[in-house]
Amino acid sequence: MTASPTTFDAPGYNFAYLDEQTKRMIRRALLKAVAIPGYQVPFGGREMPLPYGWGTGGMQLTAAILGTDDVLKVIDQGADDTTNAVSIRRFFARTAGVATTTRTPEATVIQTRHRIPETALSNDQILVFQVPIPEPLRFIEPSESETRTMHALGDYGVMHVKLYEDIATFGHIATAYAYPVSVDGRYVMDPSPIPKFDNPKLDMNPALMLFGAGREKRLYAVPPYTRVESLDFEDHPFAVQAWDEHCAVCGSRDSFLDELIVDDAGGKRFVCSDTDYCTQRLSEQETGR
Amino acid sequence: MNAAQPLSQPLVDLDTPLLKVNGLTRLYGPDKGCQAVDFELHPGEVLGIVGESGSGKSTLLGLLSGRCVPDRGAVAYRARGGAWVDLYAASEAERRTLLRTEWGFVEQNPRDGLRMGVSAGANIGERLMAQGDRHYGRLRQAGLDWLRQVEIDPARIDDRPTTFSGGMQQRLQIARNLVSGPRLVFMDEPTGGLDVSVQARLLDLLRGLVRELNLAVVIVTHDLAVARLLADRLMVMRRSRVVETGLTDQVLDDPQHAYTQLLVSSVLQP
Amino acid sequence: MGMALVDRALRADEYGEQVQGPAQDEEFVLMHCDNVEAAGFVSHLKLPHYVDFQAELELIRTLRRPAEPQAADARPAGADSLEASPLDASPLKASPLKENRA
């Protein structure tokens, strides 16, 4: 479903809510981030009409890059119709008057919370991620000045210490989402809490990927066609989630599936998390293509 | 990484110093800190720095290991390729790399030198992982080998250091430092806080490892018995200055400086 | 959920925990929980997290699979792959999750 652009009806507000100087500042920070893939660039985060934790970082990046001709898609955990996705989409429809869509191939800017769309992206698209904690080393090193030094010196031994510890304790690496990656062989990055299932999509993706953390006031970027590798050991290689089941709606075996409990006996159904992908597959099957 | 490394340096290298210190000075106040320290350290040599608290020994150790910047003077280290590194002309990155690869630092309190929240195996493997070792099996094997070397039961490889006794923690700290095959190890009162029998065992272990691995060591201690057991040479410090240096036995059996005589005579003889 | 978080954060002493981080320090917690910077985190828990939980669930199921009653030679694909393992004390016994190494 695509909504055509409306005249934006938010008098007293600048296009896309943020003032032009703020957008300039964010764009400059974004350019720096694109020039140094995976490096966290601080930016002057502004107060947004949402509290922290609700996507203010992603929204500021989206606001900074939106133009009148853009088509915006917003998803939350893969779905276009959850409360927050709807709110953010409406926010930009009102403050920027841009066209909005739920169809991945038709969007020019996609703001996402914790999933990468199943449909492959193109070189003309920008994916904006909402990030809670931008620092992948935070869990093991609470000091910000120390983690900055570690990034500067490429001092990442401690990441593998954590993975080693997982294998020693559980027999497997015990990270299921927000799985740390090495970007362009240099910086270690937290790809936001996407399931590790989505990590391979980061590697050599034709789209530009931008990451914004509002509370922490950091942004970072992965330019198109960049090498992104998930951390692992030679004898314990990175592996993604897999399901025995397929999607109950469209039959997909290749997408991330949500598990729904459908009755009191614990009966389960598995459905694609990416609602647009699922809907498209279903309609293709129904029209017999 | 093999626990026991054969002597790989050609004999002629033993004549060239590993560490050269000139006029090293850092003062916090009049006679507080250290000043005008000069010496050379050769591969495989153990240098003891003794003195009472406040004499400047810890400051000196900090300056030598790149942890604090001197007011004056220089420290030069001969790296593995043979090139000399001026410690304070080099970048922070180079210093940290040295500290993680060719050097070791054994802290007085093992809690400062270990990651208490991860297993013994992870502690030992960290330096290897920092250098790019990506094979879990090999890392684990190195952990087991080193635990044996420092006389900790290998079955404890997955236990956290919080479950270890003080002596075991200290031995784990030593293993963690030695796994990267350093040539120079700094030790800050490694036996402080341990009781006597545990100390004796630790010293025995250290002595064995130092000889076996041909380590150069700079050890700071206030305990002359430790100095006598481990050090080849001694530097006696008092109020920021070095008052006497020489071979350990000479300094302890035939002290020249009045202060050294005082130190030696005040040691309780069993 | 918000109250539960604050309550738990203030109980380090009661549980005999070693206070390592600011979230275990009562003064820090109370000083930092009531301002603009803190706002939003608790309410954000209303947002869906089912994909993240799904990922965790899948992980737990994977970890539990080797716990099915089998002889010690049932080695799952992702487990410790040392060939001649001298590890009698290996944590990879029948039920890895029962080993509480916290």
XYZ file of C-alpha atoms in Angstrom:
661
model
C 0.000 0.000 0.000
C 1.472 3.300 -1.020
C 0.117 6.637 0.130
C 0.783 9.574 -2.185
C 2.456 12.657 -0.809
C 0.222 15.050 1.075
C 0.817 18.720 1.496
C 2.418 18.608 4.805
C 0.005 20.125 7.258
C 2.195 20.895 10.243
C 2.309 24.683 10.321
C 5.140 26.082 12.388
C 7.291 23.010 11.820
C 10.138 22.731 9.403
C 10.163 20.008 6.789
C 10.619 16.667 8.602
C 10.399 18.354 11.998
C 14.098 19.144 12.548
C 15.472 22.585 11.676
C 17.850 22.863 8.741
C 20.958 23.504 10.840
C 20.370 20.357 12.820
C 19.917 18.402 9.625
C 23.176 19.825 8.301
C 24.966 18.793 11.460
C 23.568 15.280 11.235
C 24.434 14.987 7.556
C 27.986 16.049 8.239
C 28.198 13.401 10.924
C 26.719 10.879 8.491
C 29.324 11.721 5.868
C 32.020 11.128 8.429
C 30.390 7.843 9.392
C 30.209 6.706 5.781
C 33.867 7.617 5.315
C 34.820 5.487 8.331
C 32.605 2.403 8.161
C 31.562 1.102 11.561
C 33.057 4.005 13.521
C 30.691 5.639 16.021
C 30.373 9.349 15.330
C 28.920 11.519 18.085
C 26.172 13.904 17.049
C 24.160 16.590 18.761
C 20.964 14.667 19.322
C 17.877 16.835 19.605
C 14.801 16.418 21.741
C 12.226 14.520 19.774
C 8.535 14.174 20.553
C 9.194 10.592 21.688
C 11.139 9.481 24.730
C 14.456 7.668 24.405
C 14.039 4.016 23.628
C 11.361 4.633 21.023
C 13.458 5.271 17.954
C 14.552 8.889 18.296
C 17.991 8.110 16.858
C 16.596 6.478 13.768
C 14.092 9.282 13.354
C 16.714 11.992 13.490
C 18.707 10.279 10.771
C 15.586 9.795 8.653
C 14.607 13.426 9.179
C 18.054 14.563 8.116
C 18.058 12.648 4.843
C 14.422 12.846 3.719
C 13.578 14.830 0.633
C 10.175 15.657 -0.840
C 10.452 12.907 -3.447
C 11.362 10.165 -1.038
C 9.099 7.208 -0.309
C 9.284 6.080 3.297
C 8.694 2.648 4.810
C 8.837 2.054 8.554
C 8.955 -1.378 10.139
C 9.175 -2.665 13.672
C 10.345 -6.280 14.180
C 9.586 -6.734 10.502
C 5.984 -5.545 10.637
C 4.557 -2.332 9.142
C 1.473 -2.418 11.301
C 2.770 -2.381 14.856
C 1.945 0.733 16.877
C 5.335 2.323 16.738
C 5.875 1.755 13.035
C 2.504 3.297 12.322
C 3.217 6.286 14.556
C 6.582 7.042 13.060
C 5.278 6.685 9.517
C 2.430 9.038 10.287
C 4.825 11.467 11.926
C 6.822 11.837 8.757
C 3.737 11.899 6.585
C 2.545 14.883 8.582
C 5.790 16.762 9.072
C 7.340 16.069 5.680
C 4.407 15.169 3.493
C 6.406 12.350 1.894
C 4.792 9.367 0.282
C 4.793 6.291 2.479
C 4.617 2.627 1.595
C 4.674 -0.845 3.057
C 6.270 -2.317 -0.071
C 10.007 -2.786 0.372
C 10.971 -2.443 -3.329
C 9.061 0.847 -3.603
C 10.674 2.596 -0.661
C 13.676 4.863 -0.979
C 14.189 5.171 2.774
C 13.353 2.350 5.172
C 13.491 2.954 8.902
C 13.638 -0.273 10.817
C 13.611 -1.484 14.373
C 15.521 -4.708 14.847
C 15.098 -6.439 11.478
C 16.417 -6.250 7.942
C 13.759 -6.811 5.263
C 13.820 -10.210 3.583
C 13.462 -8.678 0.138
C 16.864 -7.787 -1.253
C 17.610 -4.081 -1.319
C 18.974 -2.028 -4.190
C 21.645 0.570 -4.555
C 19.043 3.364 -4.524
C 17.783 2.555 -1.077
C 18.803 3.644 2.405
C 18.157 1.524 5.468
C 18.033 3.414 8.770
C 18.408 1.289 11.902
C 17.181 2.185 15.371
C 19.963 1.395 17.843
C 19.617 1.174 21.641
C 23.260 0.639 22.659
C 25.769 1.500 19.944
C 28.840 0.219 21.788
C 29.559 -3.486 21.191
C 32.158 -3.511 23.985
C 29.847 -2.007 26.584
C 28.946 -5.333 28.183
C 32.551 -6.035 29.097
C 33.951 -2.510 29.514
C 31.705 0.056 31.176
C 34.048 3.005 30.685
C 33.379 5.107 27.575
C 36.912 6.502 27.409
C 38.350 3.027 27.616
C 36.115 1.658 24.849
C 37.019 4.573 22.615
C 40.681 3.793 23.157
C 40.034 0.151 22.405
C 38.380 1.040 19.106
C 41.173 3.441 18.242
C 43.817 0.799 18.850
C 41.824 -2.049 17.342
C 42.101 -3.717 20.728
C 39.324 -6.284 20.271
C 40.751 -9.355 21.993
C 38.112 -9.018 24.642
C 35.274 -9.662 22.164
C 36.655 -13.072 21.440
C 37.117 -13.645 25.160
C 33.362 -13.385 25.474
C 32.783 -15.802 22.608
C 35.352 -18.215 24.067
C 33.589 -18.051 27.402
C 30.261 -18.866 25.728
C 31.702 -21.934 24.071
C 33.361 -23.070 27.294
C 30.099 -22.668 29.186
C 27.436 -23.660 26.663
C 29.242 -25.350 23.837
C 27.965 -22.640 21.495
C 28.341 -18.938 21.073
C 25.403 -17.654 23.093
C 24.526 -14.492 21.238
C 21.250 -14.649 19.327
C 20.785 -11.019 18.337
C 22.915 -7.881 18.255
C 25.691 -10.198 17.157
C 28.936 -8.203 16.818
C 30.488 -7.799 13.398
C 33.760 -6.594 11.966
C 33.251 -3.885 9.339
C 35.692 -3.591 6.472
C 38.213 -5.487 8.548
C 38.687 -2.580 10.910
C 35.971 -1.554 13.380
C 33.865 -3.894 15.430
C 30.262 -2.790 15.348
C 26.971 -3.641 16.999
C 24.492 -4.077 14.140
C 21.570 -3.187 16.474
C 19.401 -5.966 17.968
C 18.680 -7.655 14.663
C 18.608 -11.443 15.004
C 21.871 -13.028 13.892
C 19.783 -14.491 11.071
C 19.990 -11.044 9.445
C 23.744 -10.574 9.829
C 24.648 -12.091 6.443
C 22.440 -9.464 4.804
C 24.810 -6.761 6.048
C 27.693 -8.134 4.008
C 28.123 -6.457 0.599
C 24.617 -5.028 0.711
C 23.962 -2.659 -2.229
C 22.005 -0.315 0.024
C 23.441 2.341 2.307
C 22.931 1.370 5.944
C 22.797 4.030 8.642
C 22.543 3.429 12.360
C 21.260 5.973 14.867
C 21.246 5.844 18.672
C 19.244 8.700 20.162
C 19.942 8.396 23.858
C 23.628 7.691 23.343
C 23.837 10.331 20.600
C 25.972 8.258 18.297
C 25.553 7.348 14.689
C 27.463 5.015 12.407
C 27.226 3.699 8.881
C 28.020 0.854 6.559
C 28.443 2.092 2.970
C 27.136 -0.029 0.076
C 29.161 -3.094 -0.842
C 31.161 -3.218 2.368
C 32.631 -6.377 3.863
C 30.841 -7.175 7.104
C 31.870 -10.336 8.932
C 30.343 -11.787 12.068
C 32.886 -12.645 14.745
C 33.519 -16.320 15.354
C 36.205 -18.973 15.740
C 37.651 -21.092 12.961
C 36.404 -24.236 14.648
C 33.122 -22.654 15.754
C 31.981 -20.775 12.697
C 29.099 -18.310 12.679
C 25.771 -19.986 11.956
C 22.289 -18.526 11.494
C 19.010 -19.689 12.926
C 17.034 -22.275 11.009
C 13.542 -23.641 11.352
C 12.155 -27.074 10.600
C 8.841 -25.434 9.833
C 7.816 -23.120 6.999
C 5.590 -20.080 7.059
C 1.974 -21.047 7.629
C 0.781 -18.194 5.415
C 3.095 -18.091 2.408
C 5.105 -21.290 2.756
C 8.514 -19.586 2.891
C 11.461 -21.610 4.149
C 13.974 -18.819 3.830
C 12.680 -16.100 6.090
C 12.800 -15.421 9.803
C 9.718 -16.984 11.337
C 7.751 -15.790 14.339
C 6.321 -18.483 16.564
C 2.697 -17.866 17.509
C 0.909 -19.788 20.205
C -2.603 -20.265 18.890
C -4.432 -22.173 21.592
C -4.285 -23.096 25.243
C -2.769 -26.478 24.471
C 0.387 -24.724 23.242
C -0.327 -25.254 19.577
C 2.027 -23.278 17.386
C 2.008 -21.596 14.039
C 5.035 -20.122 12.353
C 4.631 -16.982 10.300
C 7.101 -14.722 8.496
C 8.240 -11.826 10.642
C 8.542 -9.602 7.563
C 4.884 -8.817 6.829
C 5.488 -7.242 3.442
C 7.561 -10.180 2.235
C 4.876 -12.605 3.349
C 2.032 -10.623 1.814
C 3.863 -10.344 -1.490
C 4.613 -14.044 -1.678
C 1.011 -14.811 -0.891
C -0.341 -12.491 -3.559
C 2.098 -13.886 -6.111
C 0.910 -17.370 -5.314
C -2.720 -16.317 -5.519
C -2.320 -14.609 -8.895
C -0.585 -17.752 -10.050
C 2.726 -16.138 -10.899
C 51.660 -21.525 22.020
C 54.131 -23.925 23.638
C 54.565 -23.577 27.316
C 58.256 -24.378 27.349
C 60.162 -22.376 24.790
C 63.678 -23.356 23.898
C 66.369 -20.740 24.105
C 65.952 -19.241 20.653
C 68.185 -16.212 20.890
C 71.745 -16.657 19.644
C 74.263 -16.275 22.458
C 75.690 -13.068 21.065
C 72.330 -11.361 21.785
C 72.827 -11.828 25.475
C 75.543 -9.192 25.409
C 73.310 -6.537 23.937
C 71.102 -4.947 26.536
C 67.344 -5.385 26.277
C 66.474 -2.222 28.142
C 68.452 0.971 28.469
C 67.443 3.621 30.956
C 68.970 7.089 31.106
C 68.377 9.792 33.654
C 64.809 8.692 34.231
C 62.996 11.139 36.443
C 59.484 11.712 37.617
C 58.873 13.684 40.774
C 55.627 14.469 42.546
C 57.281 16.611 45.114
C 60.732 17.033 46.660
C 62.195 13.532 46.826
C 58.873 11.904 46.058
C 58.924 9.735 42.949
C 62.183 8.815 41.349
C 65.066 10.676 39.796
C 68.231 10.233 37.764
C 67.879 6.497 37.325
C 70.356 4.875 34.931
C 70.816 1.204 34.209
C 70.886 -1.469 31.542
C 69.061 -4.756 31.614
C 70.206 -7.788 29.630
C 68.098 -10.678 28.329
C 67.531 -13.277 31.011
C 68.627 -10.947 33.793
C 66.527 -10.356 36.885
C 66.811 -6.908 38.402
C 65.379 -6.339 41.842
C 64.336 -2.896 43.010
C 64.181 -2.760 46.791
C 63.411 -0.071 49.276
C 60.825 0.883 51.796
C 57.463 2.281 50.857
C 57.682 5.781 49.496
C 61.128 5.175 48.059
C 59.893 5.469 44.498
C 60.083 1.857 43.394
C 56.528 1.706 42.078
C 56.935 5.005 40.260
C 60.041 3.648 38.617
C 58.226 0.493 37.590
C 55.436 2.555 36.110
C 57.908 4.629 34.106
C 59.730 1.575 32.822
C 56.566 -0.168 31.686
C 55.158 2.775 29.808
C 52.388 3.496 32.252
C 53.343 7.019 33.233
C 55.277 9.672 31.411
C 58.629 10.802 32.835
C 59.547 14.415 33.430
C 63.008 13.762 32.072
C 65.069 10.902 30.760
C 64.447 8.050 28.377
C 63.676 4.365 28.276
C 64.776 2.396 25.248
C 63.725 -1.167 24.550
C 65.205 -3.511 21.997
C 62.265 -5.115 20.232
C 62.172 -8.588 18.814
C 63.492 -7.603 15.400
C 66.490 -5.892 16.953
C 65.219 -2.332 16.495
C 65.366 0.043 19.439
C 62.114 1.621 20.560
C 62.216 4.883 22.468
C 59.333 4.173 24.755
C 57.981 7.663 25.134
C 58.612 8.736 21.578
C 56.487 5.829 20.412
C 52.698 6.042 20.207
C 50.258 4.848 22.830
C 49.264 2.077 20.434
C 52.827 0.795 20.200
C 53.234 0.881 23.964
C 50.048 -1.033 24.533
C 51.009 -3.585 21.906
C 54.381 -4.100 23.586
C 52.713 -4.536 26.925
C 50.460 -7.165 25.428
C 53.012 -9.122 23.438
C 56.682 -8.789 24.313
C 56.163 -7.638 27.862
C 54.286 -8.838 30.878
C 53.143 -7.031 33.980
C 52.330 -8.954 37.118
C 50.277 -6.778 39.452
C 50.587 -6.915 43.190
C 46.915 -7.642 43.572
C 45.906 -10.370 41.124
C 42.466 -8.844 40.860
C 44.050 -5.903 39.034
C 45.750 -8.169 36.578
C 42.965 -10.634 35.824
C 39.466 -10.553 34.419
C 37.591 -11.837 37.413
C 34.360 -12.316 35.486
C 35.605 -14.845 32.941
C 37.104 -18.309 33.264
C 40.764 -19.125 33.815
C 40.982 -20.427 30.264
C 39.624 -17.182 28.868
C 42.070 -15.190 30.979
C 44.995 -17.138 29.628
C 43.744 -17.103 26.049
C 43.043 -13.363 25.935
C 46.485 -12.291 24.767
C 46.434 -14.883 22.040
C 42.977 -13.741 20.953
C 44.130 -10.138 20.962
C 46.880 -11.151 18.570
C 44.402 -12.758 16.203
C 44.304 -16.388 17.246
C 40.881 -17.630 16.150
C 40.927 -21.332 16.903
C 38.978 -22.273 20.004
C 40.558 -25.701 20.290
C 44.088 -24.315 20.206
C 43.254 -21.561 22.659
C 41.819 -24.069 25.062
C 44.864 -26.268 24.705
C 47.141 -23.329 25.483
C 45.044 -22.702 28.585
C 45.462 -26.290 29.753
C 49.200 -26.267 29.053
C 49.761 -23.092 30.979
C 47.653 -24.134 33.928
C 49.896 -27.160 34.230
C 52.984 -24.980 33.927
C 51.889 -22.805 36.834
C 50.785 -25.825 38.852
C 47.057 -25.227 38.788
C 44.833 -28.269 38.223
C 43.828 -28.144 34.533
C 40.342 -29.250 35.500
C 39.822 -25.712 36.742
C 40.129 -24.187 33.316
C 36.478 -23.179 33.239
C 36.353 -21.824 36.764
C 36.326 -18.114 37.459
C 39.302 -16.616 39.333
C 36.905 -15.620 42.106
C 36.882 -19.283 43.097
C 40.687 -19.421 43.312
C 42.839 -18.817 46.375
C 45.168 -15.801 46.421
C 48.166 -17.896 45.498
C 46.304 -19.524 42.620
C 45.105 -16.167 41.343
C 48.654 -14.926 41.329
C 49.829 -17.988 39.447
C 46.997 -17.522 36.964
C 48.096 -13.947 36.477
C 51.585 -15.166 35.705
C 50.245 -17.660 33.173
C 48.126 -14.948 31.562
C 51.236 -12.820 31.101
C 53.572 -15.533 29.913
C 51.305 -17.064 27.286
C 52.416 -14.516 24.694
C 56.059 -15.421 25.204
C 57.239 -12.095 26.560
C 60.941 -11.299 26.858
C 60.586 -8.806 29.658
C 58.288 -9.058 32.651
C 57.623 -6.388 35.233
C 56.497 -7.552 38.648
C 55.103 -5.358 41.369
C 55.457 -7.112 44.735
C 54.133 -10.402 43.328
C 54.271 -12.137 46.691
C 52.783 -9.355 48.757
C 49.722 -10.392 50.675
C 50.379 -14.099 50.412
C 51.312 -16.158 53.420
C 54.755 -17.585 53.745
C 54.302 -21.104 52.450
C 52.317 -19.855 49.487
C 54.998 -17.256 48.854
C 57.698 -19.894 48.884
C 55.859 -21.987 46.309
C 55.256 -18.987 44.086
C 58.893 -17.912 44.249
C 60.018 -21.400 43.363
C 57.721 -21.378 40.385
C 58.889 -17.944 39.280
C 62.499 -18.917 39.578
C 61.928 -22.006 37.464
C 59.999 -20.137 34.788
C 62.484 -17.292 34.592
C 65.345 -19.700 33.988
C 63.421 -21.930 31.616
C 62.055 -19.116 29.488
C 65.100 -16.885 29.779
C 62.975 -13.977 30.908
C 64.348 -10.596 31.784
C 62.539 -9.391 34.878
C 62.281 -6.158 36.772
C 60.853 -6.971 40.164
C 59.886 -4.461 42.783
C 59.835 -5.741 46.311
C 60.314 -4.622 49.865
C 61.111 -8.178 50.902
C 64.848 -8.839 50.790
C 64.328 -12.583 50.954
C 62.397 -12.414 47.692
C 65.136 -10.274 46.206
C 67.826 -12.680 47.262
C 65.986 -15.635 45.810
C 65.029 -14.164 42.448
C 67.243 -11.231 41.563
C 70.646 -11.315 39.893
C 71.208 -7.647 40.532
C 69.727 -5.206 42.979
C 69.004 -1.515 43.024
C 68.352 -0.038 46.423
C 66.137 3.015 46.451
C 65.604 5.561 49.117
C 63.615 8.758 48.845
C 63.474 8.729 45.038
C 67.149 8.009 44.462
C 69.112 4.865 43.759
C 71.604 4.660 46.612
C 73.311 1.404 45.753
C 73.415 -1.130 42.922
C 75.284 -4.343 42.419
C 75.064 -8.089 42.370
C 72.447 -9.315 44.800
C 74.764 -11.307 46.979
C 77.255 -8.482 47.156
C 74.664 -5.889 48.079
C 73.008 -8.068 50.675
C 76.129 -9.584 52.219
C 78.417 -6.605 51.956
C 76.296 -3.446 51.784
C 78.282 -0.270 51.226
C 75.736 2.485 51.651
C 74.568 3.266 55.165
C 70.939 2.906 54.220
C 71.477 -0.490 52.637
C 73.285 -1.593 55.765
C 70.297 -0.480 57.774
C 67.898 -2.344 55.510
C 69.873 -5.529 55.574
C 70.427 -5.514 59.291
C 66.802 -4.940 60.057
C 65.676 -8.118 58.326
C 64.639 -10.654 60.940
C 66.872 -13.664 60.781
C 64.939 -16.885 61.385
C 8.250 -4.098 34.978
C 9.714 -0.714 35.807
C 9.194 -1.186 39.511
C 10.621 -4.687 39.311
C 13.768 -3.365 37.666
C 14.326 -0.642 40.235
C 13.532 -3.027 43.067
C 16.012 -5.606 41.831
C 18.664 -2.965 41.282
C 18.439 -1.949 44.933
C 18.858 -5.459 46.295
C 22.526 -6.127 45.679
C 23.230 -6.078 49.385
C 20.421 -8.447 50.220
C 21.658 -10.995 47.700
C 25.221 -10.650 48.827
C 26.367 -9.531 45.399
C 29.711 -7.988 44.807
C 28.958 -4.415 43.807
C 30.736 -3.993 40.543
C 28.593 -1.706 38.522
C 26.715 1.517 39.132
C 23.373 -0.263 38.729
C 24.020 -2.006 42.048
C 24.743 1.217 43.884
C 21.597 2.527 45.560
C 22.661 6.127 45.379
C 23.375 5.937 41.685
C 20.172 4.120 40.855
C 17.934 6.524 42.716
C 19.704 9.570 41.378
C 19.514 8.443 37.791
C 16.106 6.893 37.521
C 13.986 9.964 37.622
C 15.090 12.252 34.848
C 14.653 12.866 31.151
C 17.582 10.664 30.166
C 16.022 7.697 31.944
C 12.529 8.267 30.648
C 11.433 6.059 27.845
C 13.335 2.923 28.654
C 10.661 1.361 30.789
C 7.829 2.463 28.555
C 9.732 1.168 25.539
C 9.187 -2.307 26.915
C 5.681 -1.980 25.499
C 7.228 -2.188 22.062
C 7.346 -5.638 20.531
C 10.448 -7.694 21.198
C 9.192 -10.963 19.813
C 11.871 -11.304 17.162
C 14.642 -10.911 19.737
C 12.928 -13.381 22.057
C 12.438 -15.770 19.141
C 16.160 -15.655 18.482
C 16.910 -16.415 22.128
C 14.355 -19.223 22.168
C 15.945 -20.806 19.138
C 19.339 -20.565 20.843
C 18.083 -22.226 23.998
C 16.518 -25.029 21.983
C 19.789 -25.568 20.169
C 21.676 -25.704 23.436
C 19.196 -28.155 24.868
C 19.295 -30.553 21.952
C 22.463 -32.391 23.050
C 20.799 -32.911 26.429
C 18.555 -35.591 24.908
C 19.507 -38.874 26.614
C 22.390 -40.154 24.522
C 25.784 -41.604 25.270
C 28.626 -39.115 25.689
C 29.576 -39.550 22.040
C 26.565 -37.620 20.800
C 28.400 -34.447 19.871
C 26.287 -31.633 18.394
C 27.593 -29.847 15.327
C 28.573 -26.669 17.046
C 30.253 -28.154 20.100
C 33.843 -28.148 21.203
C 35.599 -29.878 18.359
C 38.855 -30.975 19.945
C 39.712 -34.359 18.512
C 41.493 -36.064 21.382
C 39.924 -34.213 24.198
C 41.733 -34.492 27.511
C 38.901 -32.548 29.011
C 37.335 -34.734 31.643
C 36.085 -31.604 33.244
C 34.481 -30.421 30.025
C 31.257 -28.521 30.632
C 29.749 -30.376 27.673
C 28.146 -33.001 29.775
C 24.604 -34.219 29.246
C 22.906 -30.997 30.145
C 24.927 -27.840 29.592
C 22.222 -25.581 30.936
C 22.191 -27.281 34.297
C 25.749 -26.177 34.851
C 25.273 -22.893 36.548
C 28.428 -20.997 35.846
C 26.993 -17.615 36.666
